[in-house]
Every structure is written in structure tokens, then in C-alpha cells.
Coordinates of C-alpha atoms and ligand atoms in Angstrom, one line a residue:
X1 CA -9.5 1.6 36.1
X2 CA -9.7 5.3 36.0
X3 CA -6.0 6.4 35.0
X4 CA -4.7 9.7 35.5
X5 CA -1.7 10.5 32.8
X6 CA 0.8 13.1 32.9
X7 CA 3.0 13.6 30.2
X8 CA 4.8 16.3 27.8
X9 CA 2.2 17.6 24.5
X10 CA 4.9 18.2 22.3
X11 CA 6.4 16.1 19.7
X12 CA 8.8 14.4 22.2
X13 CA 9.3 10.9 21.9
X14 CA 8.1 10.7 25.8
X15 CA 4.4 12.9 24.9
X16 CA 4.4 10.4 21.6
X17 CA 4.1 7.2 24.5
X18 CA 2.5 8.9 27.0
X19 CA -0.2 9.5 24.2
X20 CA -0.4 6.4 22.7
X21 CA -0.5 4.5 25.8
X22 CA -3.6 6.3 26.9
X23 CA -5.5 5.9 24.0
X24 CA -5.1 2.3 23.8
X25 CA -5.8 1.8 27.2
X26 CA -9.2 4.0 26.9
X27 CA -9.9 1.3 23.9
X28 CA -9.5 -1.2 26.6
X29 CA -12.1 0.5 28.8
X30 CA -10.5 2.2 31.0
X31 CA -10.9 6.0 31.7
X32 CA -8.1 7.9 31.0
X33 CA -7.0 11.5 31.8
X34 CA -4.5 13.1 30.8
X35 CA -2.9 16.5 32.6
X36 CA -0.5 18.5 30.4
X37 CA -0.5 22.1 29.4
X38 CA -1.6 21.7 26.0
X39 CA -3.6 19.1 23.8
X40 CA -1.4 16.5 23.5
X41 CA -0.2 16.4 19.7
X42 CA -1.4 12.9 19.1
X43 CA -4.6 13.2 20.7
X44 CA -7.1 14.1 18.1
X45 CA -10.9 13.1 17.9
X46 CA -13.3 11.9 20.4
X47 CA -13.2 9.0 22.4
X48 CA -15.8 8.4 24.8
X49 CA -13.3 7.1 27.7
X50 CA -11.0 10.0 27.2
X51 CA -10.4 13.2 29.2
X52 CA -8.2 16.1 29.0
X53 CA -7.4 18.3 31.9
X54 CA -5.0 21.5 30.7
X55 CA -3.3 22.9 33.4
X56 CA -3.1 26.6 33.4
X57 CA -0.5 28.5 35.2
X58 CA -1.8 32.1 36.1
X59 CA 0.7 34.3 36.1
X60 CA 1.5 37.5 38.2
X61 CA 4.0 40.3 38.0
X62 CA 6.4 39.2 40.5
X63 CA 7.3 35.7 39.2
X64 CA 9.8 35.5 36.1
X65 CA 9.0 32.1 35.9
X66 CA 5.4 30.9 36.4
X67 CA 5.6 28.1 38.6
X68 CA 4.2 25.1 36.8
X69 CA 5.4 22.4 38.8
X70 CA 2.6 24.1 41.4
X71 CA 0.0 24.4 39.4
X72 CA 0.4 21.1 38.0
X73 CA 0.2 19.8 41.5
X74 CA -2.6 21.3 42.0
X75 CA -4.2 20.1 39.2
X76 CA -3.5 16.8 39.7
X77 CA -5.0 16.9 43.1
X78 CA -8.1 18.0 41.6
X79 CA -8.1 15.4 38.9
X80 CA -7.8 12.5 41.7
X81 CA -10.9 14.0 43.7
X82 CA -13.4 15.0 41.1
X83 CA -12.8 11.5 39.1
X84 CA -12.4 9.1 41.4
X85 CA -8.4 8.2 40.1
X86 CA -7.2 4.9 41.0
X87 CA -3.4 6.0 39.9
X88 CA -0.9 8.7 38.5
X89 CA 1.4 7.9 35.7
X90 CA 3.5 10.4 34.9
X91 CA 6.1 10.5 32.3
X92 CA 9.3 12.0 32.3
X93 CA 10.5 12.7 35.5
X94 CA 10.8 16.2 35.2
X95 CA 9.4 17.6 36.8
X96 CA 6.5 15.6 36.5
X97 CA 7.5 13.2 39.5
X98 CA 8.4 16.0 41.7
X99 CA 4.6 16.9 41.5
X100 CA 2.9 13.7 41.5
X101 CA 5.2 13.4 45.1
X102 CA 3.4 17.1 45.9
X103 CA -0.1 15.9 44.9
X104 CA 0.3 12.6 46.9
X105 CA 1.0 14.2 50.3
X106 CA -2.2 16.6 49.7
X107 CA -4.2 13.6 49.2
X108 CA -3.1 11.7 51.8
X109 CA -3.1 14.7 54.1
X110 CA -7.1 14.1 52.8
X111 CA -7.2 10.8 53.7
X112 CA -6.8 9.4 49.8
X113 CA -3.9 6.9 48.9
X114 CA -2.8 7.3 45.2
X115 CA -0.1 5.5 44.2
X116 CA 2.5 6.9 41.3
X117 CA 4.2 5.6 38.6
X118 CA 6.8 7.1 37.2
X119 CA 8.3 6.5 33.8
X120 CA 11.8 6.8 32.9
X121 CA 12.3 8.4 29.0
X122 CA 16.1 9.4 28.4
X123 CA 16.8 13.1 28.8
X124 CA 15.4 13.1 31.9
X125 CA 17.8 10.7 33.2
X126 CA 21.3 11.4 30.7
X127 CA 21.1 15.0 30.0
X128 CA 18.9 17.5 32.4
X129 CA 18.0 15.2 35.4
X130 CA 21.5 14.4 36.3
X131 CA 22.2 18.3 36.4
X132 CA 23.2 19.0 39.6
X133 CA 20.7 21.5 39.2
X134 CA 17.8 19.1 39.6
X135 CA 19.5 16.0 40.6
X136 CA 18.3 16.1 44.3
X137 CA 14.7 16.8 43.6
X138 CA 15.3 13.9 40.7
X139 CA 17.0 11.6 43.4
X140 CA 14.0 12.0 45.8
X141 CA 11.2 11.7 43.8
X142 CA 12.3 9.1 41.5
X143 CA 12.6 6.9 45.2
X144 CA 9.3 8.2 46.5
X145 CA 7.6 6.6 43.5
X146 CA 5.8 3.7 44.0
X147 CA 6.8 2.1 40.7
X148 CA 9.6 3.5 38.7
X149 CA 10.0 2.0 34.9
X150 CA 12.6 2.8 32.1
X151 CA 12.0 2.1 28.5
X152 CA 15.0 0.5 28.0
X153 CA 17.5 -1.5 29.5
X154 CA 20.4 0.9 28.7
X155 CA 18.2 3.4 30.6
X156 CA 17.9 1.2 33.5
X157 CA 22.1 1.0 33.3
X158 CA 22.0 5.0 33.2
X159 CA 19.8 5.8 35.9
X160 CA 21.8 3.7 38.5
X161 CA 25.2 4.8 37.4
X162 CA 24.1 8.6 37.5
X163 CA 22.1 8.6 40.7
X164 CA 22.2 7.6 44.0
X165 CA 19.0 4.7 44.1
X166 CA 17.9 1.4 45.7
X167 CA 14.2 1.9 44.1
X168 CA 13.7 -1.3 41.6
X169 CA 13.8 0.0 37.7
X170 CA 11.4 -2.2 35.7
X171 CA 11.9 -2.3 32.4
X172 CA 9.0 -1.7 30.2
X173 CA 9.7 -1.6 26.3
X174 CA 8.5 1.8 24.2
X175 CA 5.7 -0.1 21.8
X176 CA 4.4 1.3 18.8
X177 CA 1.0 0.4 16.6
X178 CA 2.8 -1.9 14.2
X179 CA -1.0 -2.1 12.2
X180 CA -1.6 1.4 11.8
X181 CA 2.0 2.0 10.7
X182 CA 2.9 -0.9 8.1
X183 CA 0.2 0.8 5.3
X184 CA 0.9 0.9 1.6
X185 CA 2.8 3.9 0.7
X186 CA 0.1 6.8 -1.0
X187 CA 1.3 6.5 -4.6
X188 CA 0.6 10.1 -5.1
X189 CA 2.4 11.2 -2.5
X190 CA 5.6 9.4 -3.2
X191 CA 5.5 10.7 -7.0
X192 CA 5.3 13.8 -5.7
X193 CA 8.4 13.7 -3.4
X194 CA 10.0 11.5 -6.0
X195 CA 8.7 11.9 -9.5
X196 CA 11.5 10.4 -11.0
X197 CA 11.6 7.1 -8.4
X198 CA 14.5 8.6 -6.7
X199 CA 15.3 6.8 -3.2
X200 CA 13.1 8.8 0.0
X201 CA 15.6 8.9 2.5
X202 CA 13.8 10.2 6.2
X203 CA 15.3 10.9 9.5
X204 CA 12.5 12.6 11.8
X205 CA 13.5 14.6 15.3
X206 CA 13.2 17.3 17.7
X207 CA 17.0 18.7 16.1
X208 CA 18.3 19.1 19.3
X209 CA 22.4 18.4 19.6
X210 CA 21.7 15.0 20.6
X211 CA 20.3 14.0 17.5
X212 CA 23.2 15.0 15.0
X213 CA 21.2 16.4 12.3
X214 CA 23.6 17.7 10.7
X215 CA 25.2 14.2 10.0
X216 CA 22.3 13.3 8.5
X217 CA 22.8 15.8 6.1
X218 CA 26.5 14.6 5.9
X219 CA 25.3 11.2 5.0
X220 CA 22.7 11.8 2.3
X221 CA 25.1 13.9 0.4
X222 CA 27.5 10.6 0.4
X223 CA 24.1 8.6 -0.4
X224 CA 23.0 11.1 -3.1
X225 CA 26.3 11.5 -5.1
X226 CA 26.0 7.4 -5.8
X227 CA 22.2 7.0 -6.1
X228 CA 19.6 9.9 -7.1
X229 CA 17.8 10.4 -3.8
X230 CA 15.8 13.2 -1.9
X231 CA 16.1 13.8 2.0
X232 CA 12.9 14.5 4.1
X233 CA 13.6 16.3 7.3
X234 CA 10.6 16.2 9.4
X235 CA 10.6 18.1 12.9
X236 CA 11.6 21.0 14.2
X237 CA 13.8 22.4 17.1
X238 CA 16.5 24.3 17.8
X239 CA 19.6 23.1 15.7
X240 CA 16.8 23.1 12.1
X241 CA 17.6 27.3 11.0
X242 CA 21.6 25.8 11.3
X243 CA 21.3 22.8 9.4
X244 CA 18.6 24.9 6.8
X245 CA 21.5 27.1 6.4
X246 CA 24.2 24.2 6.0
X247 CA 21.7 22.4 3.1
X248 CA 21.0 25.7 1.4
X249 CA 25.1 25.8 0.9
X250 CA 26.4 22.6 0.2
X251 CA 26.3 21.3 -3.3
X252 CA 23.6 18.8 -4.2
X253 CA 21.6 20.0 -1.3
X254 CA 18.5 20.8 -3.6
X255 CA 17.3 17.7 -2.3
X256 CA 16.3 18.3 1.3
X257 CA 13.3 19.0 2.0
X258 CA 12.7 20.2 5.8
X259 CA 8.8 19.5 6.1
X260 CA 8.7 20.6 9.7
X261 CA 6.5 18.9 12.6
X262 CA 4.2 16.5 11.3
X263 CA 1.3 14.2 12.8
X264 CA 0.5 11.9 10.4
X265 CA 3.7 10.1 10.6
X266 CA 2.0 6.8 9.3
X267 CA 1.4 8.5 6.3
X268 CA 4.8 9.5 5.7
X269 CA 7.0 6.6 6.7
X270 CA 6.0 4.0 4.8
X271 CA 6.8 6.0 1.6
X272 CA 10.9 6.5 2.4
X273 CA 13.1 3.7 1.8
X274 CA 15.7 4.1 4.3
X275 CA 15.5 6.0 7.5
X276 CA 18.4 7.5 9.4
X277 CA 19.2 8.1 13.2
X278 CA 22.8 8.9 13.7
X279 CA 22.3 10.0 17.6
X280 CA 24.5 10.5 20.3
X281 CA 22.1 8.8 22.4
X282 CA 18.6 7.7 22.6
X283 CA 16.8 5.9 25.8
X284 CA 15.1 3.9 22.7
X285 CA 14.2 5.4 19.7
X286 CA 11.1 5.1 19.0
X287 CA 10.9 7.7 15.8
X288 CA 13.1 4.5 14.3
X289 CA 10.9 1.8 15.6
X290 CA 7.5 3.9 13.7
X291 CA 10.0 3.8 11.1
X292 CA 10.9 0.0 11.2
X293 CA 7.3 -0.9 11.7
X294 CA 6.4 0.8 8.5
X295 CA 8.8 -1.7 6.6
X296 CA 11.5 1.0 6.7
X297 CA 15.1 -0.1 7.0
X298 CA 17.5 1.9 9.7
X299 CA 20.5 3.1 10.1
X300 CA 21.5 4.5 13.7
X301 CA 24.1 4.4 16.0
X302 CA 25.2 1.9 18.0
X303 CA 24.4 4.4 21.3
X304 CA 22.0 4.3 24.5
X305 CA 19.0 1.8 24.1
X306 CA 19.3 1.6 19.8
X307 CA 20.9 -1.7 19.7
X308 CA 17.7 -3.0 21.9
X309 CA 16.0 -2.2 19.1
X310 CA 17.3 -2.9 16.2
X311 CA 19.4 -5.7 15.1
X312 CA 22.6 -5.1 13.3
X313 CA 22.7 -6.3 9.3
X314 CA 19.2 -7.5 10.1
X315 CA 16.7 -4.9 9.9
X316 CA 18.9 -2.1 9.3
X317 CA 22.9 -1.2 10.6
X318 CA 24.5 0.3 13.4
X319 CA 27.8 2.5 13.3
X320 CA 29.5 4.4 16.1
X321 CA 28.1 8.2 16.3
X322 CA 29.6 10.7 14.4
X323 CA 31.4 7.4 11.7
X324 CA 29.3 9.2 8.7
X325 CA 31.3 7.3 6.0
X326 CA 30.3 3.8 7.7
X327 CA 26.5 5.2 8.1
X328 CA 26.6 5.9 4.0
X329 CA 28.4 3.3 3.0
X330 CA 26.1 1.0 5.1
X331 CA 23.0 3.0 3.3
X332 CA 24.4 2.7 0.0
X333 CA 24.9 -1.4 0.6
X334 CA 21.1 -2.1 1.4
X335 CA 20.0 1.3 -1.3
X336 CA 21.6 0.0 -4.3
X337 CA 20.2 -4.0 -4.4
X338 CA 16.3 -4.5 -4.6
X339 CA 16.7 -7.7 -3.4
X340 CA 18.6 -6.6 -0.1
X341 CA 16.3 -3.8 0.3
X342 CA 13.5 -6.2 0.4
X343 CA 14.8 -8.2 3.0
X344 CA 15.7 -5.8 5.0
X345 CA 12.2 -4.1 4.5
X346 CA 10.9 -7.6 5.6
X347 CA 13.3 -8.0 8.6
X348 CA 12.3 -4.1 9.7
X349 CA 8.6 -5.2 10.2
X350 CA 9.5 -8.5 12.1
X351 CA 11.3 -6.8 14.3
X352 CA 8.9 -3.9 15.0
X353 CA 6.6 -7.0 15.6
X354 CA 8.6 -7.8 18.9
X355 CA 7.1 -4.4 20.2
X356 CA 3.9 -4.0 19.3
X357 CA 1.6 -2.6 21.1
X358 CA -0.7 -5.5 21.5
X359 CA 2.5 -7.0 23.6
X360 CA 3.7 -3.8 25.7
X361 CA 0.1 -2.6 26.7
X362 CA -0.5 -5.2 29.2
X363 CA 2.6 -4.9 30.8
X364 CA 1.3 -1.6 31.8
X365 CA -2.0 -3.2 32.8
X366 CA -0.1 -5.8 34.8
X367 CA 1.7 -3.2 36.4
X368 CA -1.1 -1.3 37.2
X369 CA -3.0 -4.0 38.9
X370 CA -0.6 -5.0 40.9
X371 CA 0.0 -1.6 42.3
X372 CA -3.5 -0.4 43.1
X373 CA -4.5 -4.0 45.0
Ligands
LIG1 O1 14.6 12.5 22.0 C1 14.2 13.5 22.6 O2 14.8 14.6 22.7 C2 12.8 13.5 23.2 C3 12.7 12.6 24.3 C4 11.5 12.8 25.1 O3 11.5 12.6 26.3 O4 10.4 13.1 24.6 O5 12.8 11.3 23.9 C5 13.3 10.3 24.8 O6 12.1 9.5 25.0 C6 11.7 8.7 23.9 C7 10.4 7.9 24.3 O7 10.7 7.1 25.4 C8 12.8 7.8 23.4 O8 12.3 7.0 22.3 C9 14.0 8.6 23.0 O9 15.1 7.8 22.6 C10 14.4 9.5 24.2 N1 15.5 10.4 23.7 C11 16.7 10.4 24.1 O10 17.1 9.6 24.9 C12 17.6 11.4 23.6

């Protein structure tokens, strides 16, 4: 199938699938192409069945805000016609389905039939889409798709009690590479963030609001007064020069390291030992599923599509958001016995099993074929 994708390129959980998804289904033989502004930031190397289209937005003196949503339109038209596209799978529905509905008119106006899919992340649906500010153009082109998924069930929940639909939500799981991910921590590497075998503690994020950064800080400093332990904070956004600030003051701080966005996340999480998502929400979580599938433990809340996930006193715990003593003590419970820690380490992997990619992938593919015959 020749498969046209269109997704965010930044570190977003949503551009992390979006990513993935293509490159596995180009090692499947199909011809993908994806249409984003940037290079994708998990799309590195060659692969023969991969294409990348960037969509540039000229700009003129008149408009304030350079309208993408056109030019991606416009784009995607010329994707479909120039290489031969069977379908258009766009994720995030902002405004990405908006412009797939755009690009489908032209083509039929042409006399093409391209059907979309659109798939369902989170924020698009709990925090900006139901905006009133976008909710109609949300509304209307989440119906006009021909197939719309969510990753999770919770998100399924959220989209009909926020909008106004009929349209069927399949569910279709967030997967992750559960072989490239469970590797054997580098040695070197964990020496140098812990010379003295101190516990690597990891929580990885945009550090927006919704992630509650700053209770992870909150929680390592519980952790850290009981067991020596370091904190790696890997992302970036717009709450990290707050929380900086916050770690540079509080006492025992020393510890955190902020290491910024980082692609080799396979590297890096199999060294930690525990890793922490205290959300408000998340659709899924899939930063915690990586983590889980590299035999890391997790804590999160109980909140959105986490307890889909992960299973409570299983392969990590669950606490209601913002409960940072339950988080810490729950950390310090599986921290302070190897032989816990093990089986929790053991349990993690299991359960990132359940969503590997070799199981989620053709769901897609299914999906896919039914759609296009
Ligand atoms: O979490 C974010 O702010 C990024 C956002 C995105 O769209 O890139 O993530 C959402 O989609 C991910 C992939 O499906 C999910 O794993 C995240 O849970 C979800 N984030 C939220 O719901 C807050």
C-alpha cells in the first residue's frame, strides 16, 4: 500500500507513534510518506520505502499567522497525485483532520477517492479540541473521517462525552518496540550518572502543566532523603526554566539532572530503576510504556488511559494525581528490596509485552485494508 502519514515532528507522544508506525509499516513493504513541517524526530537514516514531504508555509506581510492548515492541504493533495496514495492517516486531529477533510474534496472535485483516517491522541480531544475555539471544526471533521481511532479506551470515553458524535471510535492501543527497548543498560553510562550505584530515578516529558513536573521533583526529594538516588529529567517545554529554578533551591536538589530532549530513549531507559509519571491526564502514556518495556517499574497516576496500561502493585503503582506522599512512599516500597525490584522489573516487561508492536501494527493493517477495498 502506498500510505500517506500526517503527524506532529516534535517530541510529542502523538509524532513518537505517528513515527514509529510508519517505519514499521515501510519494513512491511509498504511505501510510506510522511507530511509534517519538519523531519520527524525519530526518523533518522534511510529506508528505501520511506518518503518525507515538508510542508512549507510561505509567508507574506499581511498574515500574522501563516496559514498552515492551507498549505498542508495543499500538500497533501499533491502527495496523493504525484504517488499514487491509497490513504491518509493523520494524527492528532488538529488540525490535521480539518485538512485531510480540505484535501479530500480537492481530490474528489479531481475525480480521486481517498479515504482518511484519523487518529485520536489526548490533547486534542481533553485539552485544546474541546475549546470552543476549535470545537466545531473538531466536531465536523472528526465525523467526516472515514475511520476515526483513539489510543485508548479512556479516550474513546472522552471524545463522546466532550463532543457531539455518532462516528464509531475504534480503539487501537499505542504499541511500542518492546525488542529494541529491553537492552542491557550501558555500564559506562550508568557509572557515570551513578558512580556510587545510587538508584536512577527517570520521568521523561514535554513539561507542560499536564504532566506535573514539579511533583516529580516533590517525590524524588521524599525518595532521596531515604535512599541515595539521582533524578534524570529528560524533555523540554514550557514549565522546565520553573521547575530548574525550583531544583536549583530546594535542599538535596544537587541530584537532578535536566538532560533536555533526547532521541535515543532506548539507551537511556533501561539504565533507571524506577520511572515516574505523576499526570493529570494522559490518553495513554506511552513515555511509561518505553519505560516498562525497558524492564523499568512505574509509578503514575491513576488518570485518563494510565490504568490501561499499567497494572497496579504489578508492574509498578498508581496513586491519585497530585497524592505525592503515596507516589514516594510507593517508590520507596519497590526501591528499597532487590527482590521486589526484580519482580516488578520482570512484571514491567510482561506487560509492555501486551503491546508490542508485532501485536498493534496489524491492527492498523487490518484497518487499512478494510478501508481502501
Ligand atoms: O503528552 C503530550 O502532551 C503530548 C501528546 C501528543 O499528542 O503528542 O501526547 C498524547 O499522545 C500520546 C500518544 O498517543 C499519549 O501517549 C499521551 O498520553 C497523550 N498525552 C496526553 O493525553 C496528555
Amino acid at each position: 500500500m502506498n500510505i500517506a502519514i500526517v503527524c506532529y515532528p516534535t517530541y510529542g507522544g502523538s509524532g513518537v507513534l505517528a513515527t514509529e508506525l510508519g517505519k514499521a509499516l515501510a519494513e512491511k513493504n509498504h511505501n510510506i510518506h510522511f507530511i509534517t513541517y519538519q523531519q520527524p524526530v525519530r526518523l533518522s537514516g534511510f529506508h528505501a520505502n520511506i518518503f518525507y514531504h515538508e510542508v512549507r508555509v510561505p509567508t507574506y506581510p499581511l498574515f500574522d499567522y501563516p496559514p498552515y492548515e492551507t498549505a498542508l492541504a495543499s500538500t497533501m493533495v499533491d502527495v496523493v497525485n504525484n504517488n499514487n496514495i491509497d490513504l491518509l492517516h493523520v494524527h492528532y486531529a488538529i488540525p490535521h483532520a480539518a485538512a485531510a477533510y480540505m484535501a479530500k474534496q480537492i481530490l474528489a472535485k479531481q475525480g480521486k477517492k481517498i479515504p482518511v483516517i484519523t487518529t485520536l491522541h489526548g490533547t486534542d480531544i481533553t485539552l485544546v479540541g474541546k475549546d470552543k475555539t476549535y470545537s466545531p471544526v473538531v466536531t465536523f471533521s472528526m465525523e467526516e473521517s472515514d475511520i476515526l481511532t483513539a489510543v485508548s479506551q479512556n479516550l474513546k470515553e472522552e471524545t463522546y462525552k466532550n463532543f457531539n458524535i455518532d462516528k464509531p471510535i475504534e480503539v487501537i492501543y499505542n504499541f511500542v518496540d518492546v525488542q529494541r527497548f529491553n537492552k542491557k543498560p550501558i555500564a559506562a553510562f550508568k557509572k557515570m550518572i551513578a558512580p556510587n550505584g545510587e538508584k536512577i530515578i527517570v520521568h521523561a516529558s514535554n513539561f507542560r502543566k499536564v504532566k506535573r513536573v514539579r511533583d516529580v521533583v516533590d517525590i524524588f526529594i521524599k525518595i532521596s532523603q531515604r535512599i541515595p538516588s539521582k533524578l534524570l529529567l529528560i524533555g523540554d517545554g514550557p514549565d522546565r526554566p520553573e521547575i530548574e529554578d525550583y531544583a536549583r533551591k530546594c535542599e538535596g536538589c544537587g541530584e537532578i539532572k535536566f538532560l533536555g530532549k533526547q532521541e535515543q530513549m532506548e539507551d537511556l531507559l533501561p539504565i533507571a530503576d524506577l520511572f515516574l509519571l505523576p499526570s493529570e491526564y494522559e490518553s495513554f502514556g506511552l513515555a511509561a510504556l518505553e519505560a516498562m518495556a525497558a524492564e523499568v517499574p512505574v509509578i503514575v497516576t491513576n488518570a485518563g488511559g494510565l490504568p490501561e496500561i499499567n497494572i497496579d502493585g504489578y508492574s509498578g503503582y498508581m496513586s491519585n494525581v497530585g497524592d505525592v506522599q503515596d507516589m514516594s512512599d510507593k517508590a520507596l516500597q519497590i526501591l528499597s528490596d532487590e527482590k521486589i525490584h526484580q519482580q516488578f522489573k520482570a512484571n514491567a516487561l510482561v506487560q509492555a509485552t501486551k503491546f508490542d508492536i508485532d501485536k498493534i501494527v496489524p491492527q492498523y493493517e487490518a484497518l487499512y485494508n478494510r478501508l481502501i477495498k
